[in-house]
């Protein structure tokens, strides 16, 4: 082997040898002694030769402080290029990994020591490409199998790029061929080093790199989603440099991948995208052609969850705006010389974007918005969130220029505000507020209200509420009443039973009140109609408290103390509004629920509205009307009558309508009809009657009049299947008997106690006790009669029947009956003693009979 390499080592070098310096000749001789070992057959021999070369090269480095490094480098140049380099390059394919490693290390030492590293490139680059690149990189592994060695080779390539500088240009093909493979290397460190090498190559050869830059974009984009975040960062930074010094045609290929990296979970990756895009906007040669594509990426960083990234994006954007403003100073001369102040109601006048930033957005808005519309409806949640955030930033910059894009903007907001993702809805609501700030109400109301008329929706109402919130008060003032009347239209305020719809409708009213303030006084009536509808439809399902707060705010705006005073001021027009359709009401009518809200919230104001209220009740509670509606209305009326002194009788005028309530409302509904529905209505009517007579607003004489009319129907209801009906009927009869002070008709009066006696056999103990209490009152009423002797036979029958229940299984019933007999004993005590003694031996327990007899013996003798 030594014989084979000796001729090459000793071959004459012509002029180079002739011009060889003493130092160079000495280095050549020392290296020539070591070089034959590189071709040894044994791995150990080659390794020892390489190690010896390493020691020789490291020992040959000038150590004296006064040594001339340029002279040493010049002396090393010849032996390096002619002797050492070819042999070391052959060792790159050595079967032994250790030898290959030492060869790479020695090549690096040689490049650093040589005076002209570029002279080594014609041999070095093909060799590196041969070890790093494969003909089919997608299918075959690279020739170099060792990961660490591939990393060292890429580092050697990067060193060559740095040392050669612009002289590297003739070897771009080999370098790019190698990098296309190493950028896809399985070893993450190799990919990172390749990215740095590609960026260095672009900076070193700016005049020629554009011819090769496009071929690197594909591998870079394949690595941009690598699982290691450091690789992703390196790829993004390298891509920025490659395109900066390469061809701008690749921007379109890169942007979709950059947009995806804005959703990366690692902040450093998002920050790298922000920096690269900001750098392109500042210094890319063809940046004016790509403004409409790059601006959205940079502005998307404004809402990054990491404050540092958001601040950096803001700072870069300000620089971009200032640079563009400087470059286009002639076009902006008028705007710069006569700068307009921020709009009076700008959401952040202290941090208003600069003129350059605003102009950039305005001039590119028509190209950016279609992409925003597309992404805001994307199936990926993150994309929709980013697009919604970007839209708000764009509108903040566009200001009143958004007017010319208003229709598609509102259309997109209507769609996005129906999104299931809260972040999307929040950002779009913010965007709608900005539209309200910068666009005249005359313009946006025409569009949004026409949409609501055609198809009311929660998203449409949210957009309207947001527009109103953003609108200046003085601009909104002429339109307050018109908006309120539109909201009060049945097809809008009753557009859906969905809870979300009610929330959005309430937000519209809240926005009107908070922005309009005192301007809402003229629109108080339609706004109150809307709030009544919200309470009617959604109050029981969770909006009641919020509506009460809004009612209090509206009351304050109208200058009254409370929501009850607000209803007092508007109860008459509210009832008039409801009365317009009461002939068509059914159990499913919203107006029935609205009437319930008005009656339960108006309080004392109802006493003033009886002339309007009673006709509605009389009409709706006729037997021919819908049963379900009558049941609901009876329930509402019962609640109102229970608090009659503070509601319908607050003015003391209810007695004037008593005849209507009894004759036209209660009597028809207490008539017996077959069926469960009719029974339910009788129960409701009985409950309403009890609320009326027990409320305390009727005098004894008025109750007596009611008794004369309704006693026959109430005695009939004692037989109802409903326990509640039987119980309330007993209580009503008891009350009628207690308030009956005048002359009674014996024929009618005598018919009462048999019906009450039947109730002592009722399945419900509550009914039995109530019937017993009514019998006590009946006996007391007989006691006040002058001709009580006429009732002796009836009383005897009653005594006999009551004595049976003294042996009842229920102790409470026994005690109640005992008290009833004691109360009635004063009428005919001797008769009661006789009947008691006759029944005593029949009872299981004589205790109660004995107590009764003891009570009777203690009575004073009759006069």
PDB file of C-alpha atoms in Angstrom, residues 258-495:
ATOM      1  CA  UNK A 258     -47.147  29.419   8.889  1.00  0.00           C
ATOM      2  CA  UNK A 259     -50.831  29.997   9.555  1.00  0.00           C
ATOM      3  CA  UNK A 260     -51.059  26.523  11.104  1.00  0.00           C
ATOM      4  CA  UNK A 261     -48.072  27.244  13.328  1.00  0.00           C
ATOM      5  CA  UNK A 262     -49.994  30.185  14.839  1.00  0.00           C
ATOM      6  CA  UNK A 263     -52.027  27.475  16.625  1.00  0.00           C
ATOM      7  CA  UNK A 264     -48.911  25.743  17.961  1.00  0.00           C
ATOM      8  CA  UNK A 265     -49.037  24.877  21.663  1.00  0.00           C
ATOM      9  CA  UNK A 266     -45.435  26.052  22.168  1.00  0.00           C
ATOM     10  CA  UNK A 267     -45.098  29.853  22.521  1.00  0.00           C
ATOM     11  CA  UNK A 268     -41.594  29.894  20.993  1.00  0.00           C
ATOM     12  CA  UNK A 269     -42.990  28.528  17.730  1.00  0.00           C
ATOM     13  CA  UNK A 270     -45.698  31.180  17.531  1.00  0.00           C
ATOM     14  CA  UNK A 271     -43.129  33.836  18.397  1.00  0.00           C
ATOM     15  CA  UNK A 272     -40.864  32.625  15.574  1.00  0.00           C
ATOM     16  CA  UNK A 273     -43.729  32.943  13.070  1.00  0.00           C
ATOM     17  CA  UNK A 274     -44.468  36.456  14.313  1.00  0.00           C
ATOM     18  CA  UNK A 275     -40.831  37.524  13.965  1.00  0.00           C
ATOM     19  CA  UNK A 276     -40.382  36.026  10.509  1.00  0.00           C
ATOM     20  CA  UNK A 277     -43.593  37.524   9.130  1.00  0.00           C
ATOM     21  CA  UNK A 278     -42.750  40.884  10.691  1.00  0.00           C
ATOM     22  CA  UNK A 279     -39.297  40.699   9.104  1.00  0.00           C
ATOM     23  CA  UNK A 280     -40.807  39.957   5.694  1.00  0.00           C
ATOM     24  CA  UNK A 281     -43.189  42.902   5.986  1.00  0.00           C
ATOM     25  CA  UNK A 282     -40.205  45.128   6.735  1.00  0.00           C
ATOM     26  CA  UNK A 283     -37.566  43.878   4.301  1.00  0.00           C
ATOM     27  CA  UNK A 284     -38.890  41.323   1.808  1.00  0.00           C
ATOM     28  CA  UNK A 285     -38.114  42.563  -1.699  1.00  0.00           C
ATOM     29  CA  UNK A 286     -41.601  41.799  -3.062  1.00  0.00           C
ATOM     30  CA  UNK A 287     -43.439  42.617   0.184  1.00  0.00           C
ATOM     31  CA  UNK A 288     -45.916  45.009  -1.474  1.00  0.00           C
ATOM     32  CA  UNK A 289     -47.285  42.088  -3.485  1.00  0.00           C
ATOM     33  CA  UNK A 290     -47.802  40.025  -0.335  1.00  0.00           C
ATOM     34  CA  UNK A 291     -49.147  42.627   2.097  1.00  0.00           C
ATOM     35  CA  UNK A 292     -52.682  41.240   1.966  1.00  0.00           C
ATOM     36  CA  UNK A 293     -51.357  37.769   2.810  1.00  0.00           C
ATOM     37  CA  UNK A 294     -48.799  38.694   5.458  1.00  0.00           C
ATOM     38  CA  UNK A 295     -50.770  41.323   7.385  1.00  0.00           C
ATOM     39  CA  UNK A 296     -53.358  38.842   8.742  1.00  0.00           C
ATOM     40  CA  UNK A 297     -50.598  36.586  10.104  1.00  0.00           C
ATOM     41  CA  UNK A 298     -48.939  39.408  11.999  1.00  0.00           C
ATOM     42  CA  UNK A 299     -52.193  40.908  13.283  1.00  0.00           C
ATOM     43  CA  UNK A 300     -53.269  37.472  14.533  1.00  0.00           C
ATOM     44  CA  UNK A 301     -50.474  37.725  17.078  1.00  0.00           C
ATOM     45  CA  UNK A 302     -52.210  40.665  18.776  1.00  0.00           C
ATOM     46  CA  UNK A 303     -54.392  38.248  20.735  1.00  0.00           C
ATOM     47  CA  UNK A 304     -51.757  35.659  21.613  1.00  0.00           C
ATOM     48  CA  UNK A 305     -52.210  34.224  25.086  1.00  0.00           C
ATOM     49  CA  UNK A 306     -48.567  35.075  25.913  1.00  0.00           C
ATOM     50  CA  UNK A 307     -48.306  38.852  26.532  1.00  0.00           C
ATOM     51  CA  UNK A 308     -44.713  39.007  25.290  1.00  0.00           C
ATOM     52  CA  UNK A 309     -45.702  37.648  21.880  1.00  0.00           C
ATOM     53  CA  UNK A 310     -48.648  40.023  21.632  1.00  0.00           C
ATOM     54  CA  UNK A 311     -46.381  42.979  22.521  1.00  0.00           C
ATOM     55  CA  UNK A 312     -43.776  41.918  19.976  1.00  0.00           C
ATOM     56  CA  UNK A 313     -46.421  41.578  17.259  1.00  0.00           C
ATOM     57  CA  UNK A 314     -47.724  45.049  18.115  1.00  0.00           C
ATOM     58  CA  UNK A 315     -44.222  46.527  18.024  1.00  0.00           C
ATOM     59  CA  UNK A 316     -43.408  44.915  14.662  1.00  0.00           C
ATOM     60  CA  UNK A 317     -46.708  46.127  13.223  1.00  0.00           C
ATOM     61  CA  UNK A 318     -45.974  49.681  14.332  1.00  0.00           C
ATOM     62  CA  UNK A 319     -42.570  49.484  12.630  1.00  0.00           C
ATOM     63  CA  UNK A 320     -44.188  48.169   9.448  1.00  0.00           C
ATOM     64  CA  UNK A 321     -46.714  51.013   9.482  1.00  0.00           C
ATOM     65  CA  UNK A 322     -44.068  53.681  10.047  1.00  0.00           C
ATOM     66  CA  UNK A 323     -41.824  52.275   7.316  1.00  0.00           C
ATOM     67  CA  UNK A 324     -44.678  52.110   4.819  1.00  0.00           C
ATOM     68  CA  UNK A 325     -45.729  55.625   5.791  1.00  0.00           C
ATOM     69  CA  UNK A 326     -42.192  56.875   5.164  1.00  0.00           C
ATOM     70  CA  UNK A 327     -41.955  55.070   1.813  1.00  0.00           C
ATOM     71  CA  UNK A 328     -45.289  56.539   0.667  1.00  0.00           C
ATOM     72  CA  UNK A 329     -44.960  59.972   2.182  1.00  0.00           C
ATOM     73  CA  UNK A 330     -45.876  61.718  -1.058  1.00  0.00           C
ATOM     74  CA  UNK A 331     -49.189  59.872  -1.365  1.00  0.00           C
ATOM     75  CA  UNK A 332     -50.036  60.570   2.276  1.00  0.00           C
ATOM     76  CA  UNK A 333     -48.921  64.192   2.280  1.00  0.00           C
ATOM     77  CA  UNK A 334     -52.407  65.639   2.798  1.00  0.00           C
ATOM     78  CA  UNK A 335     -53.290  63.191   5.522  1.00  0.00           C
ATOM     79  CA  UNK A 336     -50.003  63.824   7.285  1.00  0.00           C
ATOM     80  CA  UNK A 337     -50.231  67.590   7.042  1.00  0.00           C
ATOM     81  CA  UNK A 338     -53.893  67.711   8.071  1.00  0.00           C
ATOM     82  CA  UNK A 339     -54.104  64.742  10.418  1.00  0.00           C
ATOM     83  CA  UNK A 340     -57.625  64.133  11.660  1.00  0.00           C
ATOM     84  CA  UNK A 341     -58.134  63.499  15.383  1.00  0.00           C
ATOM     85  CA  UNK A 342     -59.434  60.113  16.547  1.00  0.00           C
ATOM     86  CA  UNK A 343     -63.217  59.702  16.318  1.00  0.00           C
ATOM     87  CA  UNK A 344     -64.951  61.121  19.379  1.00  0.00           C
ATOM     88  CA  UNK A 345     -66.053  57.689  20.525  1.00  0.00           C
ATOM     89  CA  UNK A 346     -62.956  55.712  19.552  1.00  0.00           C
ATOM     90  CA  UNK A 347     -62.690  52.735  21.912  1.00  0.00           C
ATOM     91  CA  UNK A 348     -59.018  53.473  22.659  1.00  0.00           C
ATOM     92  CA  UNK A 349     -58.107  56.971  21.450  1.00  0.00           C
ATOM     93  CA  UNK A 350     -54.818  56.926  23.364  1.00  0.00           C
ATOM     94  CA  UNK A 351     -53.568  53.858  21.474  1.00  0.00           C
ATOM     95  CA  UNK A 352     -55.095  54.494  18.071  1.00  0.00           C
ATOM     96  CA  UNK A 353     -53.100  52.727  15.316  1.00  0.00           C
ATOM     97  CA  UNK A 354     -50.814  54.972  13.315  1.00  0.00           C
ATOM     98  CA  UNK A 355     -51.726  56.363   9.936  1.00  0.00           C
ATOM     99  CA  UNK A 356     -49.477  53.910   8.090  1.00  0.00           C
ATOM    100  CA  UNK A 357     -51.026  50.943   9.876  1.00  0.00           C
ATOM    101  CA  UNK A 358     -54.554  52.171   9.195  1.00  0.00           C
ATOM    102  CA  UNK A 359     -53.847  52.857   5.540  1.00  0.00           C
ATOM    103  CA  UNK A 360     -52.241  49.450   5.067  1.00  0.00           C
ATOM    104  CA  UNK A 361     -55.315  47.707   6.441  1.00  0.00           C
ATOM    105  CA  UNK A 362     -57.761  49.900   4.560  1.00  0.00           C
ATOM    106  CA  UNK A 363     -56.028  49.417   1.204  1.00  0.00           C
ATOM    107  CA  UNK A 364     -55.825  45.644   1.617  1.00  0.00           C
ATOM    108  CA  UNK A 365     -59.153  45.093   3.407  1.00  0.00           C
ATOM    109  CA  UNK A 366     -61.052  43.979   0.314  1.00  0.00           C
ATOM    110  CA  UNK A 367     -58.463  41.231  -0.273  1.00  0.00           C
ATOM    111  CA  UNK A 368     -58.249  40.131   3.363  1.00  0.00           C
ATOM    112  CA  UNK A 369     -61.933  39.956   4.269  1.00  0.00           C
ATOM    113  CA  UNK A 370     -62.937  37.071   1.940  1.00  0.00           C
ATOM    114  CA  UNK A 371     -60.342  34.860   3.611  1.00  0.00           C
ATOM    115  CA  UNK A 372     -61.648  35.908   7.033  1.00  0.00           C
ATOM    116  CA  UNK A 373     -65.219  35.019   5.971  1.00  0.00           C
ATOM    117  CA  UNK A 374     -64.002  31.610   4.871  1.00  0.00           C
ATOM    118  CA  UNK A 375     -62.022  30.844   8.039  1.00  0.00           C
ATOM    119  CA  UNK A 376     -64.645  32.171  10.436  1.00  0.00           C
ATOM    120  CA  UNK A 377     -66.894  29.331   9.268  1.00  0.00           C
ATOM    121  CA  UNK A 378     -64.172  26.670   9.379  1.00  0.00           C
ATOM    122  CA  UNK A 379     -64.905  23.345  11.080  1.00  0.00           C
ATOM    123  CA  UNK A 380     -61.808  23.701  13.317  1.00  0.00           C
ATOM    124  CA  UNK A 381     -62.567  25.669  16.477  1.00  0.00           C
ATOM    125  CA  UNK A 382     -59.118  27.251  16.718  1.00  0.00           C
ATOM    126  CA  UNK A 383     -59.366  28.620  13.192  1.00  0.00           C
ATOM    127  CA  UNK A 384     -62.734  30.205  13.921  1.00  0.00           C
ATOM    128  CA  UNK A 385     -61.436  31.776  17.125  1.00  0.00           C
ATOM    129  CA  UNK A 386     -58.361  33.263  15.426  1.00  0.00           C
ATOM    130  CA  UNK A 387     -60.420  34.580  12.519  1.00  0.00           C
ATOM    131  CA  UNK A 388     -62.936  36.227  14.839  1.00  0.00           C
ATOM    132  CA  UNK A 389     -60.116  37.883  16.807  1.00  0.00           C
ATOM    133  CA  UNK A 390     -58.469  39.045  13.585  1.00  0.00           C
ATOM    134  CA  UNK A 391     -61.728  40.580  12.352  1.00  0.00           C
ATOM    135  CA  UNK A 392     -61.940  42.791  15.435  1.00  0.00           C
ATOM    136  CA  UNK A 393     -58.369  44.017  14.878  1.00  0.00           C
ATOM    137  CA  UNK A 394     -59.064  44.733  11.206  1.00  0.00           C
ATOM    138  CA  UNK A 395     -62.212  46.725  12.016  1.00  0.00           C
ATOM    139  CA  UNK A 396     -60.339  48.739  14.638  1.00  0.00           C
ATOM    140  CA  UNK A 397     -57.856  49.773  11.944  1.00  0.00           C
ATOM    141  CA  UNK A 398     -60.405  50.262   9.158  1.00  0.00           C
ATOM    142  CA  UNK A 399     -62.601  52.643  11.207  1.00  0.00           C
ATOM    143  CA  UNK A 400     -65.281  54.277   9.006  1.00  0.00           C
ATOM    144  CA  UNK A 401     -63.841  52.683   5.860  1.00  0.00           C
ATOM    145  CA  UNK A 402     -65.665  49.502   6.891  1.00  0.00           C
ATOM    146  CA  UNK A 403     -68.895  51.105   5.673  1.00  0.00           C
ATOM    147  CA  UNK A 404     -68.235  50.035   2.091  1.00  0.00           C
ATOM    148  CA  UNK A 405     -67.881  46.414   3.269  1.00  0.00           C
ATOM    149  CA  UNK A 406     -70.740  46.598   5.771  1.00  0.00           C
ATOM    150  CA  UNK A 407     -73.137  44.136   4.164  1.00  0.00           C
ATOM    151  CA  UNK A 408     -70.693  41.180   3.998  1.00  0.00           C
ATOM    152  CA  UNK A 409     -69.332  42.112   7.431  1.00  0.00           C
ATOM    153  CA  UNK A 410     -72.792  41.928   9.011  1.00  0.00           C
ATOM    154  CA  UNK A 411     -73.587  38.742   7.123  1.00  0.00           C
ATOM    155  CA  UNK A 412     -70.454  37.096   8.489  1.00  0.00           C
ATOM    156  CA  UNK A 413     -71.142  38.372  12.013  1.00  0.00           C
ATOM    157  CA  UNK A 414     -74.668  36.966  11.918  1.00  0.00           C
ATOM    158  CA  UNK A 415     -73.289  33.566  11.016  1.00  0.00           C
ATOM    159  CA  UNK A 416     -70.401  33.660  13.488  1.00  0.00           C
ATOM    160  CA  UNK A 417     -72.521  34.871  16.415  1.00  0.00           C
ATOM    161  CA  UNK A 418     -74.438  31.606  16.137  1.00  0.00           C
ATOM    162  CA  UNK A 419     -71.217  29.676  16.799  1.00  0.00           C
ATOM    163  CA  UNK A 420     -71.139  27.163  19.636  1.00  0.00           C
ATOM    164  CA  UNK A 421     -67.721  28.413  20.761  1.00  0.00           C
ATOM    165  CA  UNK A 422     -68.016  31.241  23.297  1.00  0.00           C
ATOM    166  CA  UNK A 423     -64.680  32.817  22.274  1.00  0.00           C
ATOM    167  CA  UNK A 424     -65.891  33.203  18.678  1.00  0.00           C
ATOM    168  CA  UNK A 425     -69.152  34.808  19.791  1.00  0.00           C
ATOM    169  CA  UNK A 426     -67.321  37.168  22.174  1.00  0.00           C
ATOM    170  CA  UNK A 427     -64.907  38.388  19.485  1.00  0.00           C
ATOM    171  CA  UNK A 428     -67.701  38.848  16.957  1.00  0.00           C
ATOM    172  CA  UNK A 429     -69.755  40.808  19.464  1.00  0.00           C
ATOM    173  CA  UNK A 430     -66.700  43.043  19.934  1.00  0.00           C
ATOM    174  CA  UNK A 431     -66.464  43.453  16.154  1.00  0.00           C
ATOM    175  CA  UNK A 432     -70.134  44.460  15.996  1.00  0.00           C
ATOM    176  CA  UNK A 433     -69.510  47.074  18.684  1.00  0.00           C
ATOM    177  CA  UNK A 434     -66.701  48.535  16.548  1.00  0.00           C
ATOM    178  CA  UNK A 435     -69.041  48.658  13.553  1.00  0.00           C
ATOM    179  CA  UNK A 436     -71.545  50.511  15.728  1.00  0.00           C
ATOM    180  CA  UNK A 437     -68.821  52.961  16.745  1.00  0.00           C
ATOM    181  CA  UNK A 438     -67.576  53.812  13.248  1.00  0.00           C
ATOM    182  CA  UNK A 439     -70.690  53.401  11.065  1.00  0.00           C
ATOM    183  CA  UNK A 440     -73.766  55.624  11.076  1.00  0.00           C
ATOM    184  CA  UNK A 441     -76.859  54.040  12.707  1.00  0.00           C
ATOM    185  CA  UNK A 442     -78.928  54.958   9.652  1.00  0.00           C
ATOM    186  CA  UNK A 443     -76.749  52.621   7.606  1.00  0.00           C
ATOM    187  CA  UNK A 444     -76.394  49.599   9.876  1.00  0.00           C
ATOM    188  CA  UNK A 445     -79.995  49.702  11.187  1.00  0.00           C
ATOM    189  CA  UNK A 446     -81.365  49.456   7.661  1.00  0.00           C
ATOM    190  CA  UNK A 447     -79.416  46.242   7.094  1.00  0.00           C
ATOM    191  CA  UNK A 448     -79.737  44.513  10.457  1.00  0.00           C
ATOM    192  CA  UNK A 449     -83.418  45.282  11.022  1.00  0.00           C
ATOM    193  CA  UNK A 450     -84.388  44.075   7.578  1.00  0.00           C
ATOM    194  CA  UNK A 451     -82.623  40.806   8.364  1.00  0.00           C
ATOM    195  CA  UNK A 452     -84.444  40.486  11.673  1.00  0.00           C
ATOM    196  CA  UNK A 453     -87.787  41.135  10.014  1.00  0.00           C
ATOM    197  CA  UNK A 454     -87.163  38.325   7.541  1.00  0.00           C
ATOM    198  CA  UNK A 455     -85.636  35.812   9.941  1.00  0.00           C
ATOM    199  CA  UNK A 456     -85.360  36.648  13.658  1.00  0.00           C
ATOM    200  CA  UNK A 457     -82.529  34.749  15.325  1.00  0.00           C
ATOM    201  CA  UNK A 458     -80.447  34.894  18.520  1.00  0.00           C
ATOM    202  CA  UNK A 459     -77.349  35.804  16.509  1.00  0.00           C
ATOM    203  CA  UNK A 460     -79.167  38.661  14.781  1.00  0.00           C
ATOM    204  CA  UNK A 461     -80.318  40.050  18.118  1.00  0.00           C
ATOM    205  CA  UNK A 462     -76.792  39.760  19.545  1.00  0.00           C
ATOM    206  CA  UNK A 463     -75.365  41.674  16.598  1.00  0.00           C
ATOM    207  CA  UNK A 464     -78.017  44.377  17.047  1.00  0.00           C
ATOM    208  CA  UNK A 465     -77.303  44.604  20.786  1.00  0.00           C
ATOM    209  CA  UNK A 466     -73.573  44.927  20.104  1.00  0.00           C
ATOM    210  CA  UNK A 467     -74.112  47.564  17.419  1.00  0.00           C
ATOM    211  CA  UNK A 468     -76.200  49.586  19.871  1.00  0.00           C
ATOM    212  CA  UNK A 469     -73.581  49.218  22.630  1.00  0.00           C
ATOM    213  CA  UNK A 470     -70.879  50.576  20.362  1.00  0.00           C
ATOM    214  CA  UNK A 471     -72.966  53.411  18.937  1.00  0.00           C
ATOM    215  CA  UNK A 472     -72.486  56.940  20.384  1.00  0.00           C
ATOM    216  CA  UNK A 473     -75.513  58.194  22.323  1.00  0.00           C
ATOM    217  CA  UNK A 474     -76.044  61.308  20.245  1.00  0.00           C
ATOM    218  CA  UNK A 475     -75.960  59.268  17.014  1.00  0.00           C
ATOM    219  CA  UNK A 476     -78.405  56.722  18.423  1.00  0.00           C
ATOM    220  CA  UNK A 477     -80.841  59.261  19.903  1.00  0.00           C
ATOM    221  CA  UNK A 478     -83.031  59.820  16.777  1.00  0.00           C
ATOM    222  CA  UNK A 479     -83.453  56.061  16.350  1.00  0.00           C
ATOM    223  CA  UNK A 480     -84.222  54.946  19.920  1.00  0.00           C
ATOM    224  CA  UNK A 481     -88.006  54.829  19.610  1.00  0.00           C
ATOM    225  CA  UNK A 482     -87.870  53.244  16.170  1.00  0.00           C
ATOM    226  CA  UNK A 483     -85.607  50.439  17.409  1.00  0.00           C
ATOM    227  CA  UNK A 484     -87.784  49.883  20.481  1.00  0.00           C
ATOM    228  CA  UNK A 485     -90.929  49.640  18.359  1.00  0.00           C
ATOM    229  CA  UNK A 486     -89.235  47.147  16.032  1.00  0.00           C
ATOM    230  CA  UNK A 487     -88.194  44.993  18.969  1.00  0.00           C
ATOM    231  CA  UNK A 488     -91.738  45.104  20.345  1.00  0.00           C
ATOM    232  CA  UNK A 489     -93.152  43.631  17.137  1.00  0.00           C
ATOM    233  CA  UNK A 490     -94.618  40.200  17.840  1.00  0.00           C
ATOM    234  CA  UNK A 491     -92.588  38.427  15.135  1.00  0.00           C
ATOM    235  CA  UNK A 492     -89.379  39.637  16.787  1.00  0.00           C
ATOM    236  CA  UNK A 493     -90.058  39.621  20.529  1.00  0.00           C
ATOM    237  CA  UNK A 494     -91.940  36.321  20.199  1.00  0.00           C
ATOM    238  CA  UNK A 495     -89.692  34.919  17.492  1.00  0.00           C
TER     239      UNK A 495
END
